[in-house]
Coordinates of C-alpha atoms and ligand atoms in Angstrom, one line a residue:
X1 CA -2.4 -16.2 -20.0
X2 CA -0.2 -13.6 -21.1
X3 CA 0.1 -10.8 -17.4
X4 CA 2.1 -7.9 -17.5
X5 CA 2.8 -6.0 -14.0
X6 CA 3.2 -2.5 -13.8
X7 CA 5.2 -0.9 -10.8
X8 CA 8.8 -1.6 -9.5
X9 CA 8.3 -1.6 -5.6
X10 CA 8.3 -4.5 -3.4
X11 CA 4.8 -4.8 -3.1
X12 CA 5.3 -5.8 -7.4
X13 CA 8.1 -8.1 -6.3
X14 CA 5.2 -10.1 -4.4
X15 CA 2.7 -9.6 -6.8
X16 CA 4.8 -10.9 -9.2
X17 CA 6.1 -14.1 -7.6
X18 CA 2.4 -15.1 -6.7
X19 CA 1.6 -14.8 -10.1
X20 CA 4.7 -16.3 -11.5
X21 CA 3.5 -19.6 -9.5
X22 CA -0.3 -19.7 -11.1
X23 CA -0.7 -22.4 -13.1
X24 CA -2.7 -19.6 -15.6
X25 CA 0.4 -17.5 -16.3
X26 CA 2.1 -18.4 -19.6
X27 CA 4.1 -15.7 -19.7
X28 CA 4.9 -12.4 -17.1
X29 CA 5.9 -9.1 -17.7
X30 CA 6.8 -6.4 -15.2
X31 CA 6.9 -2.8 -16.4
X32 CA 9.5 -1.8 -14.9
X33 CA 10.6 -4.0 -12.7
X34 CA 13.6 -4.3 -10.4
X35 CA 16.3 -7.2 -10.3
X36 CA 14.3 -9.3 -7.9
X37 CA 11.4 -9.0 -10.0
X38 CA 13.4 -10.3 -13.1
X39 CA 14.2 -13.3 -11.1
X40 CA 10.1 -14.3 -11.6
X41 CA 9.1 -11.8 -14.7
X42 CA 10.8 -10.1 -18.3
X43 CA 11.0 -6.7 -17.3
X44 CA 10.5 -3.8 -20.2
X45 CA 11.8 -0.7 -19.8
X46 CA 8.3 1.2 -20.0
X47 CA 7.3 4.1 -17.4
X48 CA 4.0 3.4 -15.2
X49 CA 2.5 7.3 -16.7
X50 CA 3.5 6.6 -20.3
X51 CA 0.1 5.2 -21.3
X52 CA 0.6 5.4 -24.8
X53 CA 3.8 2.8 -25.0
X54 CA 1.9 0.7 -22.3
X55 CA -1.2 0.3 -24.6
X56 CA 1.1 -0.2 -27.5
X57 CA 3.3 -2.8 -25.5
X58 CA 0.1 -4.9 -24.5
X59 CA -1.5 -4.9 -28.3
X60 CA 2.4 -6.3 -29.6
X61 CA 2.8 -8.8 -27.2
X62 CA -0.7 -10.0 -26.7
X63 CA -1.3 -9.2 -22.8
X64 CA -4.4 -11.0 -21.4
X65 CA -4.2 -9.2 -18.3
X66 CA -2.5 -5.8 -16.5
X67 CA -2.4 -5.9 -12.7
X68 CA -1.0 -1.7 -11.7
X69 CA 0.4 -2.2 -8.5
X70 CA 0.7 1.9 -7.1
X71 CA -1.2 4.6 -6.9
X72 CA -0.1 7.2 -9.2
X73 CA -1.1 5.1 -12.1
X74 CA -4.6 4.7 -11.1
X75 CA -5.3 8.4 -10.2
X76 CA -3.8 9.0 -13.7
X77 CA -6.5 6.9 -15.2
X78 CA -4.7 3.6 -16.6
X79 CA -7.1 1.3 -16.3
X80 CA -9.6 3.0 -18.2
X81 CA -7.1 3.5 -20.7
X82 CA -6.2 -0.5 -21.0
X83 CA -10.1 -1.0 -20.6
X84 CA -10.9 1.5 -23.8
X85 CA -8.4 -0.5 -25.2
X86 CA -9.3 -3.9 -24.9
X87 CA -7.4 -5.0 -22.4
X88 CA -8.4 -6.1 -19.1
X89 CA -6.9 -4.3 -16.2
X90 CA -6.7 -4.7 -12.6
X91 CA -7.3 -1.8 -10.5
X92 CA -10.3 1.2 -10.0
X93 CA -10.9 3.5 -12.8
X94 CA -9.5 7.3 -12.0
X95 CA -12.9 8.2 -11.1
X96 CA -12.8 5.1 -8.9
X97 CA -9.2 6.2 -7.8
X98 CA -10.5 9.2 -6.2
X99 CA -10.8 7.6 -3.4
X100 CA -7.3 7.8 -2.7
X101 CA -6.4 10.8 -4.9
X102 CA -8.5 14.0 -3.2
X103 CA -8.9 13.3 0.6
X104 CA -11.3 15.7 0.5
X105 CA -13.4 13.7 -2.4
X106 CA -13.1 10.7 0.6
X107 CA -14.0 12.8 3.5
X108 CA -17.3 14.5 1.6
X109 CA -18.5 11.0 0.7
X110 CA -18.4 9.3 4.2
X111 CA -20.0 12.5 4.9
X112 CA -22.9 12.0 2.5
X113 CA -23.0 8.3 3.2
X114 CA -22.5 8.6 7.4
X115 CA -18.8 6.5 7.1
X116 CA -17.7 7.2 10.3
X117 CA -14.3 9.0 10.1
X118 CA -12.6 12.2 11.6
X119 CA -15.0 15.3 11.7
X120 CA -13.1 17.9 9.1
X121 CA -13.3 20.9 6.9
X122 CA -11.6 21.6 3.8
X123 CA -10.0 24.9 2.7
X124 CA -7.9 26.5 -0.6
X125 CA -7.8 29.5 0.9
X126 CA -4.3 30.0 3.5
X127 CA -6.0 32.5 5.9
X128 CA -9.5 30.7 6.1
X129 CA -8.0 27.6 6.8
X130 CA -5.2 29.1 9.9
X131 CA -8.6 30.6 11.5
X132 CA -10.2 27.4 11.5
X133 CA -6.7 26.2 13.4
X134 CA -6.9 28.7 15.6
X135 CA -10.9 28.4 16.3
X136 CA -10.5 25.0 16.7
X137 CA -6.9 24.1 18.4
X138 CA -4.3 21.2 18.8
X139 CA -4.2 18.7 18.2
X140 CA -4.8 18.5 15.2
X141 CA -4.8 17.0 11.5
X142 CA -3.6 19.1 8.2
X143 CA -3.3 17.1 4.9
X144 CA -2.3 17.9 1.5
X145 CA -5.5 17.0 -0.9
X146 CA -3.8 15.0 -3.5
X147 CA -1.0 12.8 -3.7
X148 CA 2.2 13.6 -1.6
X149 CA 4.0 9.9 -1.7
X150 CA 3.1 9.4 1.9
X151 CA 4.5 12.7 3.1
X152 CA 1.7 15.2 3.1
X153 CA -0.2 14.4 6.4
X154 CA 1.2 16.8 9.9
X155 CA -0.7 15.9 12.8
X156 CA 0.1 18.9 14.6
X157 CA 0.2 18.9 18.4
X158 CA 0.4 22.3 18.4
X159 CA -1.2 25.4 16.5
X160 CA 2.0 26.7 15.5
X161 CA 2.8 23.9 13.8
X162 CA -0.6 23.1 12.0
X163 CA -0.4 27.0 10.8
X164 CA 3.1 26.4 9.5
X165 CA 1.8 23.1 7.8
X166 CA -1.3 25.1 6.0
X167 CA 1.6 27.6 5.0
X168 CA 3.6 25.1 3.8
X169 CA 1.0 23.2 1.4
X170 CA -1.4 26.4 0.5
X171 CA 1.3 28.9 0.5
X172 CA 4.8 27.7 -0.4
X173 CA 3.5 24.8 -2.5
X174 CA 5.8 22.5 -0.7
X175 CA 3.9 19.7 -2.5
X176 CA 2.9 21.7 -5.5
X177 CA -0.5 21.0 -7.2
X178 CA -1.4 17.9 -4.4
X179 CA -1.2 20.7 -1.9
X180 CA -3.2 23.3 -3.8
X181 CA -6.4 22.2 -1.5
X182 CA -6.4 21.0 2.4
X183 CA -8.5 18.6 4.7
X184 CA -8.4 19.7 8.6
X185 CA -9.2 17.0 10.6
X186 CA -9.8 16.3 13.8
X187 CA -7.2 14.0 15.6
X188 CA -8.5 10.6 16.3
X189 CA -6.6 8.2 19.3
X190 CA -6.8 4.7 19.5
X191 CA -5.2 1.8 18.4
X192 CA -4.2 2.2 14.0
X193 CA -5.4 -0.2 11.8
X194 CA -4.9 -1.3 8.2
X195 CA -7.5 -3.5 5.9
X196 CA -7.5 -5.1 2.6
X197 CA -10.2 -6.1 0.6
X198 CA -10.7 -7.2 -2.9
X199 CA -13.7 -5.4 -4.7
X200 CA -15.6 -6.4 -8.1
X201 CA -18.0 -3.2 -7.6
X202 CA -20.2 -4.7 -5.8
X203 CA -19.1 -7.3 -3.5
X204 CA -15.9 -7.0 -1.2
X205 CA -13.5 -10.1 0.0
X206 CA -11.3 -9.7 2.8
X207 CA -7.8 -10.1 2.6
X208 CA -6.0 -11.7 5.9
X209 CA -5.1 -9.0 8.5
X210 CA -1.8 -6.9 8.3
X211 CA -0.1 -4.4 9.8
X212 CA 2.4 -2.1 8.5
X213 CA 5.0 0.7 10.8
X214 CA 4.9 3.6 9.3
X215 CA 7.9 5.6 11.4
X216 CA 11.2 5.1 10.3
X217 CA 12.6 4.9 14.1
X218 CA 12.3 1.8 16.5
X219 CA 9.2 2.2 19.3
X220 CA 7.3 3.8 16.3
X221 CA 9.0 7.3 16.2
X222 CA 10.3 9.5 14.1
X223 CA 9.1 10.8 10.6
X224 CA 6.9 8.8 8.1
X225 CA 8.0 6.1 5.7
X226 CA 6.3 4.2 3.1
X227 CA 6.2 1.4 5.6
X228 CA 9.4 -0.5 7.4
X229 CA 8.0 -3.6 8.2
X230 CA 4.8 -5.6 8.4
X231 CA 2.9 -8.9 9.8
X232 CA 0.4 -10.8 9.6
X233 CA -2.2 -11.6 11.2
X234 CA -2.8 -8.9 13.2
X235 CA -3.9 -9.5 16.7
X236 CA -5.6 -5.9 16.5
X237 CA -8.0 -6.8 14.1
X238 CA -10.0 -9.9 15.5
X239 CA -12.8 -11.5 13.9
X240 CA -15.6 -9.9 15.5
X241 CA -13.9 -6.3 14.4
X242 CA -13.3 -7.4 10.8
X243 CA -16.7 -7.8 10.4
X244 CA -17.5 -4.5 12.3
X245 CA -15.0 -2.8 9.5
X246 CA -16.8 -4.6 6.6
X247 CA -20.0 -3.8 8.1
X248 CA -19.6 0.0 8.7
X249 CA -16.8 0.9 6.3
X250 CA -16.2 -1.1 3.1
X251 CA -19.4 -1.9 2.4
X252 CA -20.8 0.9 2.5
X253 CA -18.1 2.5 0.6
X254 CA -18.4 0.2 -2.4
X255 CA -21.9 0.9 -2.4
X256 CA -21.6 4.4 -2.4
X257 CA -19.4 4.6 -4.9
X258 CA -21.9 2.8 -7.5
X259 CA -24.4 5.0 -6.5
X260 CA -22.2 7.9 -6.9
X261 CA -21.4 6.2 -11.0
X262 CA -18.1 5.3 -9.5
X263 CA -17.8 2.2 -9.3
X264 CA -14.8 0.8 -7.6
X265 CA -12.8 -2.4 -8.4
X266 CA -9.4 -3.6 -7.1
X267 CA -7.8 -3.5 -3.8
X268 CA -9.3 -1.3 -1.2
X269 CA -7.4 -0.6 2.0
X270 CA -8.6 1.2 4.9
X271 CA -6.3 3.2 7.0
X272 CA -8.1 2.9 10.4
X273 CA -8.6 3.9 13.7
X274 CA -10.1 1.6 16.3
X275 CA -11.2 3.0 19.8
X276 CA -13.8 2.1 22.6
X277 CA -16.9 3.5 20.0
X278 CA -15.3 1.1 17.2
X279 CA -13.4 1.5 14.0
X280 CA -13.3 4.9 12.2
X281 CA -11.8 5.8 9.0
X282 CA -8.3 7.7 8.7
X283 CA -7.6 6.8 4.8
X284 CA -8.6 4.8 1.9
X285 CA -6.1 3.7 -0.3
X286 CA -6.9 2.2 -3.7
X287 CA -4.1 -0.6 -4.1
X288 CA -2.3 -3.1 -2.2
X289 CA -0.4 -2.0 0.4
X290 CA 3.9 -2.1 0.6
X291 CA 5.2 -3.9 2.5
X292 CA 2.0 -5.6 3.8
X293 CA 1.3 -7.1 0.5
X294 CA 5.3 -8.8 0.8
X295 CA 3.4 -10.6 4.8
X296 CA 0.1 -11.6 3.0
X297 CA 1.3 -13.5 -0.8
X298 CA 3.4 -15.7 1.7
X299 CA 0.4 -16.4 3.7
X300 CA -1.8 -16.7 0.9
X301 CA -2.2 -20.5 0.1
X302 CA -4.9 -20.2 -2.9
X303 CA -4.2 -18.7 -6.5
X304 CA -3.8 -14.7 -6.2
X305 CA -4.6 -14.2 -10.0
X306 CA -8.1 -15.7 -10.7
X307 CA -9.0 -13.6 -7.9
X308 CA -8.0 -10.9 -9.3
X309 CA -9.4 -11.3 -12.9
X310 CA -12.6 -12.2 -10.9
X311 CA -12.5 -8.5 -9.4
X312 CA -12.3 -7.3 -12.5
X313 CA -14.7 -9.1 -14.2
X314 CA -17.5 -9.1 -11.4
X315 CA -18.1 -12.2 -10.2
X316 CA -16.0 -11.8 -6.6
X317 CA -18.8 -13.5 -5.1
X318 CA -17.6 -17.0 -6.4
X319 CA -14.1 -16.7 -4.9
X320 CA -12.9 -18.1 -1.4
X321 CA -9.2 -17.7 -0.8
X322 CA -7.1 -19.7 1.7
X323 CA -5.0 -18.8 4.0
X324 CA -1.8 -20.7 6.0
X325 CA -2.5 -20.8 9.2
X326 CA 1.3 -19.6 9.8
X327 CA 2.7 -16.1 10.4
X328 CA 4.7 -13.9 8.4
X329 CA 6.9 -11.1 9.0
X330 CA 9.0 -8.6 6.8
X331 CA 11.5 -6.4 7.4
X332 CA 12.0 -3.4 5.5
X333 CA 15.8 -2.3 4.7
X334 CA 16.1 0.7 3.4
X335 CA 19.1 3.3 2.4
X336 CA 21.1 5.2 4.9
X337 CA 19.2 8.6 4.8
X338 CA 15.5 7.3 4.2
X339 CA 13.0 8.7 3.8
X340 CA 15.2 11.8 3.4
X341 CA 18.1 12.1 1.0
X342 CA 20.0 8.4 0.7
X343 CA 22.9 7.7 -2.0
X344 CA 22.3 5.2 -4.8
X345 CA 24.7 2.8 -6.2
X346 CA 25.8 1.1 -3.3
X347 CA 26.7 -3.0 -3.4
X348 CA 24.4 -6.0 -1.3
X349 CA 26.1 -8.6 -0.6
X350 CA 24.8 -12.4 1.0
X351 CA 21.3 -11.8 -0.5
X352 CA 21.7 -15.6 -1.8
X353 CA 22.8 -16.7 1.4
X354 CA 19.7 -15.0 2.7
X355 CA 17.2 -16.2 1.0
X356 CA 18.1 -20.1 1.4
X357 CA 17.2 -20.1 4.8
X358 CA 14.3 -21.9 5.2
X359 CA 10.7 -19.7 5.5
X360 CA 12.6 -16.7 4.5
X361 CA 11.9 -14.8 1.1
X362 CA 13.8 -11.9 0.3
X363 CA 11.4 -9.6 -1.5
X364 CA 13.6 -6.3 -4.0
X365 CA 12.1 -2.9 -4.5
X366 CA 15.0 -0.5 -5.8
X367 CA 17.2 -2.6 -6.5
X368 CA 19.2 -3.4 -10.1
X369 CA 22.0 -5.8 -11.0
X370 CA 25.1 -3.8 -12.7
X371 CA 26.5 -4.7 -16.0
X372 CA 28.6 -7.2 -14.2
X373 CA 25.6 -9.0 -12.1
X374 CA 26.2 -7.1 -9.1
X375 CA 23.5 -6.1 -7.2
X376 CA 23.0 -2.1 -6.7
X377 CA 20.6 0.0 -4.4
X378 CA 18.9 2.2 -6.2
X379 CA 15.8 3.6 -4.4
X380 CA 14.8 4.7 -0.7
X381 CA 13.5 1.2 0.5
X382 CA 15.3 -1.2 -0.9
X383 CA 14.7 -5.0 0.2
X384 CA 11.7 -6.8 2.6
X385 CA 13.1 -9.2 4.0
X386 CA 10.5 -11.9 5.3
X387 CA 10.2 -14.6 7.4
X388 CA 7.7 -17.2 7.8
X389 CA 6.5 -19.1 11.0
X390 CA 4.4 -21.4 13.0
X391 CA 4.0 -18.2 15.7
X392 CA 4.2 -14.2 14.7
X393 CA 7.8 -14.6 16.7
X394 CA 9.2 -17.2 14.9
X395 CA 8.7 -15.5 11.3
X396 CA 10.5 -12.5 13.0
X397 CA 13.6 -14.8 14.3
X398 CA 13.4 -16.2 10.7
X399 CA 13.4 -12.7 9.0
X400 CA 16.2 -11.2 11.3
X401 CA 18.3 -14.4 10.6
X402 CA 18.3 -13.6 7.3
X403 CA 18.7 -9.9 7.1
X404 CA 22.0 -10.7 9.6
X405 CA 23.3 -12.6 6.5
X406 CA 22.8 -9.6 4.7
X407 CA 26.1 -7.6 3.9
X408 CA 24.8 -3.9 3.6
X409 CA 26.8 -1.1 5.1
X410 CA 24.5 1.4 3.4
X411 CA 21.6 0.3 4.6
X412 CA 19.9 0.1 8.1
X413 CA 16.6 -1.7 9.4
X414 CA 14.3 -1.6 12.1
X415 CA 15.1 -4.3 14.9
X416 CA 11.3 -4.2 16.1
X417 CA 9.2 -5.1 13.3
X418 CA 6.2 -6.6 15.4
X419 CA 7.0 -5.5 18.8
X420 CA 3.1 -4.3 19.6
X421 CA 1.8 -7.6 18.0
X422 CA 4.5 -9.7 19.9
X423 CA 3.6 -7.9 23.0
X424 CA -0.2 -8.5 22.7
X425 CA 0.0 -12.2 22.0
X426 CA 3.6 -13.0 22.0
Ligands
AMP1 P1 -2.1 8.8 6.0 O1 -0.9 9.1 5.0 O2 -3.4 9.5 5.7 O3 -2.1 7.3 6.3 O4 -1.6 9.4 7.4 C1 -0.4 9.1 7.9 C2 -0.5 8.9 9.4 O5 -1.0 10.0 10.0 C3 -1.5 7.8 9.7 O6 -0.9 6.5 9.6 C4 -1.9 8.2 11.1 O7 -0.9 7.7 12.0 C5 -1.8 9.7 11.1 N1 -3.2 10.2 11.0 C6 -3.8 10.5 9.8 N2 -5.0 11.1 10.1 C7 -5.2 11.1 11.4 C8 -6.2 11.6 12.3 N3 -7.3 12.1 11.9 N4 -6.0 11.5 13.6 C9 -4.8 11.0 14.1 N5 -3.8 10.5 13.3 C10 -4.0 10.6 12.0
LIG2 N1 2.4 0.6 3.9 C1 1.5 1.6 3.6 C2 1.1 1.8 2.2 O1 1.3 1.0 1.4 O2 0.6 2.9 2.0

């Protein structure tokens, strides 16, 4: 089969070596791409919105089959584009999409369909939504409606600062039109969550169990990233609760959304929060996860793509996946500055070195070789770094080996990917 990729992150670095490795794939394209991804893929120079030169690019070169990695994409309505098209498409429809694209589209359908989640209101209107801050008090939850690359969630601890953040996204626009509604939310505690599943439209797969850390500081502080590290499994999320999660929240969100005539297929990942009453919903995201999808293709022992063309096409409930019993761990490293302002340009060095260490992978996201082979940062996170093992602390001995061969000055990592997992079940 003839596969093209589209997205240029790490999580499509992983994507694409699984699929690289199926004995289906003919030929591999990556739209864009990055230079780790044109290790394993031909990567065209076509941008994930430009739907028009996608659709053209898949009709000249005969694509089989599109797997979108992020979000934007989807919420923009790709796959129905490919689909109208003729092309088979991983990935939810924009209606499907939703889901991830208006948290207050999410929040009114667990509502409707008793998903348990975070009680909530939602609110255009500045002064409407600061007297509902003030009725109600800290803490407390303010997010931007729409898409806001990870950034447009303030749980406030105060009431100052959840006014300031409604004044921030309904007044000053600070994430323009994504911020032009807002979800209030109460603030849940308990131990966070994530979960994958695949999803046809009717029936929903598990993935393995990961975990991502969100904070850009060690202990799990400081502001939000994209994610700096992740493992699997995740001791959080035993069997017992998977099937609690699966029970009570995907489920019945894939049946909801074919009664609601939005039927969802592709990856859906459930942001959670798990306390004594049991797992409640924080976020649904419509794609794999970054990095957790780098910790689960290395884990994955079966073919990735049939599974996916069987998610598209409907018949999810023929497919078993296997899974290594082993651990894996990545490390995120990212640019000096991230997630705020970070240069780009800047040399990696011992990469090679790196990845021949055994059970160690070196997944790119912004990266790019220079005229002269080099090879350049060019985004915010910039390599995941991942380690395999027989325990959860061996893959991270195995993934901070390699990221010490690493010759970055510009860069920095975490040096406690794991640490809650490791202390649970060390
Ligand atoms: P999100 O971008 O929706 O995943 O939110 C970012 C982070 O904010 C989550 O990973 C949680 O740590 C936190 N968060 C979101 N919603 C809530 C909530 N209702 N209660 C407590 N923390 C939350
Ligand atoms: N690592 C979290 C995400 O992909 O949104």
């Amino acid at each position: 089969m003839r596969i093209l990729i589209i997205g240029s992150g790490g999580r499509e670095h992983a994507l694409a070596w699984a699929i690289a490795a199926s004995p289906l794939t003919d030929k591999l394209y990556c739209a864009p791409g990055n230079a780790g991804i044109a290790e394993e893929a031909t990567c065209v120079a076509l941008a994930p919105e430009d739907q028009d030169a996608i659709v053209r690019f898949c009709r000249r070169e005969r694509i089989d089959f599109v797997v979108v990695g992020p979000e934007a994409p989807l919420v923009a309505g790709l796959v129905d584009r490919l689909e109208e098209a003729g092309i088979k498409a991983f990935g939810p429809s924009a209606k499907a999409a939703e889901l991830e694209g208006s948290k207050g589209f999410m929040k009114d359908l667990c509502a409707k369909y008793k998903i348990p989640t975070a009680a909530y209101r939602r609110f255009t209107q500045a002064e409407a939504a600061r007297a509902y801050v003030r009725e109600t008090g800290a803490p407390i939850v303010v997010k931007a409606d729409g898409l806001a690359a990870g950034k447009g969630v303030v749980v406030a601890s105060t009431v100052e600062e959840a006014e300031e953040a409604v004044g921030a996204m309904l007044s000053e626009r600070r994430f323009g039109e994504a911020g032009a509604a807002v979800v209030i939310e109460e603030c849940l505690t308990g131990e966070e969550a994530s979960f994958f599943a695949l999803v046809d439209g009717r029936t929903a797969l598990p993935l393995a169990s990961a975990q991502d850390h969100k904070r850009v500081g060690e202990g799990d502080t400081g502001p939000n990233t994209g994610g700096m590290g992740a493992y699997s499994p995740a001791p959080f999320i035993g069997e017992a609760m998977a099937l609690r999660v699966m029970a009570e929240i995907i489920r019945p969100t894939v049946a909801a959304m074919a009664a609601e005539g939005r039927e969802f297929k592709g990856v859906l990942f459930a942001g959670l929060m798990i306390d004594e009453a049991g797992p409640k919903l924080l976020e649904f995201n419509v794609r794999f996860g970054d990095p957790e999808t780098q910790v689960l293709v290395a884990r994955l022992m079966s073919d990735l793509l049939p599974a996916l063309i069987a998610a598209r096409d409907g018949v999810l409930d023929h497919v078993h996946l296997r899974w290594h019993e082993h651990a894996a761990l990545t490390v995120v490293m990212a640019a000096n500055g991230y997630p705020g302002d970070y240069a780009k340009g800047t040399e990696i060095k011992g990469v090679e070195r790196a990845k021949a260490l055994a059970g160690v992978h070196v997944f790119h996201a912004g990266t790019a070789r220079s005229a002269d082979g080099r090879l350049l940062a060019t985004g915010g996170r910039v390599l995941g770094v991942t380690g395999t093992g027989d325990t959860l602390a061996q893959a991270r001995t195995r993934a901070y080996d390699a990221v010490d061969l690493i010759d970055w000055p510009d860069g920095f990592c975490r040096r406690d990917i794991g640490w809650r997992a490791l202390k649970a079940a060390p």
